[in-house]
Amino acid sequence: MTAFWTFAVVVVTLAASMCTALLAPMRQRRLKVDGQYFRRVKVRYLYFLFGSMGTKQEGRDVRSYGVILPMFVLHIIGYILTVGIWAAVPVLYRYGVDLEYLWAVPLAVDLVYTLTLTVTEAVCVRVSARRAAADGK
């Protein structure tokens, strides 16, 4: 039975860490936010880790166009949480957390991050729509 729980912890840890690392860049490609209403951060180094709104065919490259600040912060938080999940699971196991409960740690971190990302996206879409309506677009 220990082999099953070890396998479950490893699979959930990998899935949750990949979800926290890739969720913000992938979702932002489909995000319907007008970037002119937000401060943008241009990413010069490690630009491949960040997704901008739209696709490169639309001219939305993070090196020239940038990433809106709320999503940039969520990108950074996602990468920090990914490394944190990778570090926390072995440490928690070493300090005696039972394997039957250890799988819940990365899953809980991923769930909180996903909810935060969803709320932030909804706020950004709403703010963008209101500002566009106020400008008459």
mmCIF file of C-alpha atoms in Angstrom:
data_model
loop_
_atom_site.group_PDB
_atom_site.id
_atom_site.type_symbol
_atom_site.label_atom_id
_atom_site.label_comp_id
_atom_site.label_asym_id
_atom_site.label_seq_id
_atom_site.Cartn_x
_atom_site.Cartn_y
_atom_site.Cartn_z
ATOM 1 C CA MET A 1 0.000 0.000 0.000
ATOM 2 C CA THR A 2 2.953 2.318 0.582
ATOM 3 C CA ALA A 3 3.934 2.037 -3.068
ATOM 4 C CA PHE A 4 0.490 3.235 -4.111
ATOM 5 C CA TRP A 5 0.604 6.281 -1.838
ATOM 6 C CA THR A 6 4.141 7.103 -2.942
ATOM 7 C CA PHE A 7 3.037 6.943 -6.564
ATOM 8 C CA ALA A 8 -0.044 9.056 -5.809
ATOM 9 C CA VAL A 9 2.042 11.720 -4.045
ATOM 10 C CA VAL A 10 4.521 11.885 -6.917
ATOM 11 C CA VAL A 11 1.815 12.112 -9.594
ATOM 12 C CA VAL A 12 -0.220 14.730 -7.723
ATOM 13 C CA THR A 13 2.921 16.742 -6.962
ATOM 14 C CA LEU A 14 3.992 16.766 -10.608
ATOM 15 C CA ALA A 15 0.507 17.560 -11.896
ATOM 16 C CA ALA A 16 -0.095 20.333 -9.363
ATOM 17 C CA SER A 17 3.306 21.909 -9.911
ATOM 18 C CA MET A 18 2.895 21.899 -13.686
ATOM 19 C CA CYS A 19 -0.566 23.384 -13.298
ATOM 20 C CA THR A 20 0.730 26.230 -11.119
ATOM 21 C CA ALA A 21 3.594 26.881 -13.503
ATOM 22 C CA LEU A 22 1.640 26.781 -16.772
ATOM 23 C CA LEU A 23 -1.849 27.927 -15.862
ATOM 24 C CA ALA A 24 -1.264 31.694 -15.947
ATOM 25 C CA PRO A 25 0.695 31.805 -19.233
ATOM 26 C CA MET A 26 -1.755 29.528 -21.023
ATOM 27 C CA ARG A 27 -4.919 31.211 -19.770
ATOM 28 C CA GLN A 28 -3.639 34.676 -20.556
ATOM 29 C CA ARG A 29 -3.441 33.816 -24.238
ATOM 30 C CA ARG A 30 -7.247 33.574 -24.267
ATOM 31 C CA LEU A 31 -7.886 36.464 -21.875
ATOM 32 C CA LYS A 32 -10.083 39.206 -23.361
ATOM 33 C CA VAL A 33 -8.479 42.200 -21.656
ATOM 34 C CA ASP A 34 -7.494 45.425 -23.354
ATOM 35 C CA GLY A 35 -3.930 45.945 -22.176
ATOM 36 C CA GLN A 36 -3.992 49.688 -22.667
ATOM 37 C CA TYR A 37 -5.935 50.100 -19.419
ATOM 38 C CA PHE A 38 -3.272 48.407 -17.306
ATOM 39 C CA ARG A 39 0.355 49.020 -16.576
ATOM 40 C CA ARG A 40 2.461 46.583 -18.562
ATOM 41 C CA VAL A 41 5.804 45.024 -17.756
ATOM 42 C CA LYS A 42 8.111 44.276 -20.661
ATOM 43 C CA VAL A 43 10.041 41.070 -20.095
ATOM 44 C CA ARG A 44 13.502 41.121 -21.633
ATOM 45 C CA TYR A 45 14.987 37.982 -20.066
ATOM 46 C CA LEU A 46 13.279 34.610 -19.683
ATOM 47 C CA TYR A 47 10.461 35.938 -21.865
ATOM 48 C CA PHE A 48 9.469 32.406 -22.883
ATOM 49 C CA LEU A 49 8.158 31.829 -19.338
ATOM 50 C CA PHE A 50 5.545 34.548 -19.709
ATOM 51 C CA GLY A 51 2.453 34.675 -21.866
ATOM 52 C CA SER A 52 0.964 37.849 -23.197
ATOM 53 C CA MET A 53 -2.599 38.518 -24.184
ATOM 54 C CA GLY A 54 -3.381 37.136 -27.606
ATOM 55 C CA THR A 55 -0.855 35.360 -29.763
ATOM 56 C CA LYS A 56 2.383 36.367 -31.423
ATOM 57 C CA GLN A 57 0.523 36.623 -34.730
ATOM 58 C CA GLU A 58 -1.428 39.514 -33.205
ATOM 59 C CA GLY A 59 1.790 41.281 -32.302
ATOM 60 C CA ARG A 60 1.550 40.625 -28.587
ATOM 61 C CA ASP A 61 5.131 39.632 -27.860
ATOM 62 C CA VAL A 62 6.118 40.058 -24.183
ATOM 63 C CA ARG A 63 9.425 41.653 -25.168
ATOM 64 C CA SER A 64 7.796 44.496 -27.068
ATOM 65 C CA TYR A 65 4.170 44.623 -25.856
ATOM 66 C CA GLY A 66 4.597 43.388 -22.297
ATOM 67 C CA VAL A 67 2.423 41.605 -19.761
ATOM 68 C CA ILE A 68 -0.203 43.426 -17.720
ATOM 69 C CA LEU A 69 0.987 43.900 -14.151
ATOM 70 C CA PRO A 70 -1.628 41.738 -12.344
ATOM 71 C CA MET A 71 -0.878 38.782 -14.609
ATOM 72 C CA PHE A 72 2.866 39.360 -14.348
ATOM 73 C CA VAL A 73 2.587 39.094 -10.563
ATOM 74 C CA LEU A 74 0.540 35.898 -10.899
ATOM 75 C CA HIS A 75 3.139 34.430 -13.275
ATOM 76 C CA ILE A 76 5.864 35.063 -10.693
ATOM 77 C CA ILE A 77 3.742 33.683 -7.849
ATOM 78 C CA GLY A 78 2.993 30.556 -9.910
ATOM 79 C CA TYR A 79 6.682 29.867 -10.499
ATOM 80 C CA ILE A 80 7.508 30.459 -6.832
ATOM 81 C CA LEU A 81 4.707 28.106 -5.775
ATOM 82 C CA THR A 82 5.953 25.470 -8.211
ATOM 83 C CA VAL A 83 9.407 25.511 -6.659
ATOM 84 C CA GLY A 84 7.795 25.633 -3.226
ATOM 85 C CA ILE A 85 5.744 22.514 -3.945
ATOM 86 C CA TRP A 86 8.847 20.678 -5.130
ATOM 87 C CA ALA A 87 10.691 21.677 -1.950
ATOM 88 C CA ALA A 88 7.851 21.210 0.532
ATOM 89 C CA VAL A 89 6.746 17.682 -0.333
ATOM 90 C CA PRO A 90 10.086 15.958 0.392
ATOM 91 C CA VAL A 91 10.635 18.091 3.494
ATOM 92 C CA LEU A 92 7.185 17.295 4.853
ATOM 93 C CA TYR A 93 7.726 13.613 4.161
ATOM 94 C CA ARG A 94 11.075 13.735 5.915
ATOM 95 C CA TYR A 95 9.481 15.305 8.981
ATOM 96 C CA GLY A 96 6.852 12.611 9.294
ATOM 97 C CA VAL A 97 3.766 13.619 7.333
ATOM 98 C CA ASP A 98 2.001 10.426 6.362
ATOM 99 C CA LEU A 99 1.870 9.607 2.646
ATOM 100 C CA GLU A 100 -1.894 9.175 2.846
ATOM 101 C CA TYR A 101 -2.234 12.893 3.590
ATOM 102 C CA LEU A 102 0.801 14.326 1.806
ATOM 103 C CA TRP A 103 -0.868 14.344 -1.621
ATOM 104 C CA ALA A 104 -3.287 16.999 -0.346
ATOM 105 C CA VAL A 105 -0.544 19.616 0.157
ATOM 106 C CA PRO A 106 0.280 20.263 -3.536
ATOM 107 C CA LEU A 107 -3.374 19.911 -4.443
ATOM 108 C CA ALA A 108 -4.393 22.543 -1.879
ATOM 109 C CA VAL A 109 -1.679 24.936 -3.056
ATOM 110 C CA ASP A 110 -2.809 24.485 -6.644
ATOM 111 C CA LEU A 111 -6.470 24.977 -5.746
ATOM 112 C CA VAL A 112 -5.775 28.250 -3.907
ATOM 113 C CA TYR A 113 -3.609 29.485 -6.784
ATOM 114 C CA THR A 114 -6.242 28.575 -9.376
ATOM 115 C CA LEU A 115 -8.947 30.403 -7.433
ATOM 116 C CA THR A 116 -6.714 33.462 -7.069
ATOM 117 C CA LEU A 117 -5.939 33.408 -10.777
ATOM 118 C CA THR A 118 -9.611 33.075 -11.713
ATOM 119 C CA VAL A 119 -10.675 35.970 -9.486
ATOM 120 C CA THR A 120 -7.852 38.177 -10.772
ATOM 121 C CA GLU A 121 -8.767 37.391 -14.381
ATOM 122 C CA ALA A 122 -12.420 38.198 -13.725
ATOM 123 C CA VAL A 123 -11.496 41.528 -12.128
ATOM 124 C CA CYS A 124 -9.167 42.396 -15.030
ATOM 125 C CA VAL A 125 -11.853 41.581 -17.603
ATOM 126 C CA ARG A 126 -14.419 43.644 -15.722
ATOM 127 C CA VAL A 127 -12.108 46.636 -15.272
ATOM 128 C CA SER A 128 -11.126 46.495 -18.933
ATOM 129 C CA ALA A 129 -14.768 46.345 -20.053
ATOM 130 C CA ARG A 130 -15.801 49.237 -17.824
ATOM 131 C CA ARG A 131 -12.925 51.432 -18.922
ATOM 132 C CA ALA A 132 -13.610 50.614 -22.573
ATOM 133 C CA ALA A 133 -17.287 51.512 -22.081
ATOM 134 C CA ALA A 134 -16.298 54.784 -20.397
ATOM 135 C CA ASP A 135 -14.026 55.606 -23.341
ATOM 136 C CA GLY A 136 -16.851 54.843 -25.769
ATOM 137 C CA LYS A 137 -15.323 51.781 -27.426
#
